[in-house]
Coordinates of C-alpha atoms in Angstrom, one line a residue:
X1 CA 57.3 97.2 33.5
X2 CA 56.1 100.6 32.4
X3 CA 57.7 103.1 34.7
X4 CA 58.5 107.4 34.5
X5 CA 61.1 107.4 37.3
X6 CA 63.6 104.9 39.2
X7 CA 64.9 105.8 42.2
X8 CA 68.3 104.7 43.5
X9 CA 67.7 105.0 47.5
X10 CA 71.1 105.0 49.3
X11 CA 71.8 103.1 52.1
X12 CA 72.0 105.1 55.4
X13 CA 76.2 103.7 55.8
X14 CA 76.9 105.1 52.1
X15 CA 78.2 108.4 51.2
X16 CA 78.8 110.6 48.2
X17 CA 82.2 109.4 47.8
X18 CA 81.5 106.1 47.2
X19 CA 80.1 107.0 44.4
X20 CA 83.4 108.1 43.1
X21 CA 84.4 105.3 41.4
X22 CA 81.5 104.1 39.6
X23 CA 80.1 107.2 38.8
X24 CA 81.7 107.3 34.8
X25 CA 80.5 104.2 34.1
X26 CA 76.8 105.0 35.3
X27 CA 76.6 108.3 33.3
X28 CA 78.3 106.9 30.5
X29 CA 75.8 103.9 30.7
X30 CA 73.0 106.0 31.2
X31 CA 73.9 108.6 28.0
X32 CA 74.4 105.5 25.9
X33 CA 71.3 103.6 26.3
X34 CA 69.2 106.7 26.0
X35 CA 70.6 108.2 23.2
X36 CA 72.1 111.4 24.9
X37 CA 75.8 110.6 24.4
X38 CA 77.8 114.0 23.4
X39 CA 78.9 114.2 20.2
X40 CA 82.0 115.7 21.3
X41 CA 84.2 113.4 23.5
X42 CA 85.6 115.9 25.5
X43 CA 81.4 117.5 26.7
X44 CA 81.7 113.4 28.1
X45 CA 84.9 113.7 30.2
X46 CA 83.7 117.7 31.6
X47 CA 80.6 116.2 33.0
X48 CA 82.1 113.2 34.5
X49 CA 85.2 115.0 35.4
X50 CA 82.7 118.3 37.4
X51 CA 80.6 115.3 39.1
X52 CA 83.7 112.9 40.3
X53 CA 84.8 116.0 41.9
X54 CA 82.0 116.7 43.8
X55 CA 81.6 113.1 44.7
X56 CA 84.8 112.9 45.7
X57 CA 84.5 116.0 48.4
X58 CA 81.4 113.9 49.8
X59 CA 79.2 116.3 48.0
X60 CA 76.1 116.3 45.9
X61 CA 76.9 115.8 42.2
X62 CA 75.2 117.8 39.3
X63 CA 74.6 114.7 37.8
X64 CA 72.6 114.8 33.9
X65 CA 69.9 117.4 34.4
X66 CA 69.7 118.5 30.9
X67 CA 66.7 119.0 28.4
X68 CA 66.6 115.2 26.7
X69 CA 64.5 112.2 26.8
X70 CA 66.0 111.4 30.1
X71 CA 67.5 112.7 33.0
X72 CA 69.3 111.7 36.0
X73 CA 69.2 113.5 39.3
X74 CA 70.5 114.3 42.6
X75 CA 67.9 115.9 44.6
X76 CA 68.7 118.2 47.7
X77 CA 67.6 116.4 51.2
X78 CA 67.4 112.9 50.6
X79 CA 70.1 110.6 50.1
X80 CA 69.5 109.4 46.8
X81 CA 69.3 109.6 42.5
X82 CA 66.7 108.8 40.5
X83 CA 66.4 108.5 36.6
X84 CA 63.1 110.3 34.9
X85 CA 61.6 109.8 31.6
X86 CA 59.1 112.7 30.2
X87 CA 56.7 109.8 30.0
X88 CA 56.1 106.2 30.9
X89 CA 58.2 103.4 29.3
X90 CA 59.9 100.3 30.1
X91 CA 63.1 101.8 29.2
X92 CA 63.1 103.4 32.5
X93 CA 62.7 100.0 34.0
X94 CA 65.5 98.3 31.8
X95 CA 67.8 101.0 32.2
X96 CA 67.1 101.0 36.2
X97 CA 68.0 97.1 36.5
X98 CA 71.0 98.2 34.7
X99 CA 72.4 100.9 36.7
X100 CA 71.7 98.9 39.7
X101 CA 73.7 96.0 38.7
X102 CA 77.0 98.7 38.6
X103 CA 75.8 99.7 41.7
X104 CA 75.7 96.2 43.4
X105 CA 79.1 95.3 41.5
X106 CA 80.7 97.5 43.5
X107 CA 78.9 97.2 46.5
X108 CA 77.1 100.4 46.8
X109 CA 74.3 99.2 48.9
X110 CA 70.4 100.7 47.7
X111 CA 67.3 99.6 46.9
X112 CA 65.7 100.6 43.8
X113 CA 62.0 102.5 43.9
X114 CA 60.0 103.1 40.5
X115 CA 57.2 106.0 40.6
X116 CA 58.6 107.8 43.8
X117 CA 58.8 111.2 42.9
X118 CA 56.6 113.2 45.5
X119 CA 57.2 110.8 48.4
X120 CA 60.9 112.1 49.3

């Protein structure tokens, strides 16, 4: 499946912090399979280190809203992240499956919306 956005839509009982605990191994996922890993190890550990934090207060995370093939975001107002692609591909849908298999693993309750940018 073709898609230029997945959106990981919270469930209404889950908040930012719990998050907390999966959150390195989504953005580490998510830099791997799209090629945006940091060179330097240390770039890795600031941006998980500057989003756990926020997570862990129960606050919106930065998240990976860099210039790159990919990014993933936290948007103000809605209780959710999506990932976005500067164009359509199926990576967006392999990489979505995969982020929401950590998700599930740890019983972070969502549901999973491709394409929804506009409607939230």
């Amino acid at each position: 499946m073709k898609a230029t956005s997945g959106h990981f839509m919270l469930g209404d009982e889950v908040e930012y912090r719990d998050l907390a605990e999966v959150f390195p191994e989504l953005l580490t996922i998510f830099l791997e399979e799209t090629n945006q890993m940091p060179d330097d190890d240390d770039v890795l550990q600031m941006f998980i280190h500057i989003n756990k934090r926020a997570l862990e207060k129960n606050e919106k995370p930065e998240g990976y809203n860099r210039k790159g093939r990919m990014r993933m975001v936290f948007p103000i107002g809605s209780k959710q992240f999506y990932i976005k692609s500067v164009s359509a591909s199926t990576e967006v849908g392999r990489l979505g499956e995969k982020l929401s298999k950590v998700l599930s693993k740890a019983g972070v309750k969502h549901d999973l919306e491709w394409n929804a940018l506009g409607e939230y």
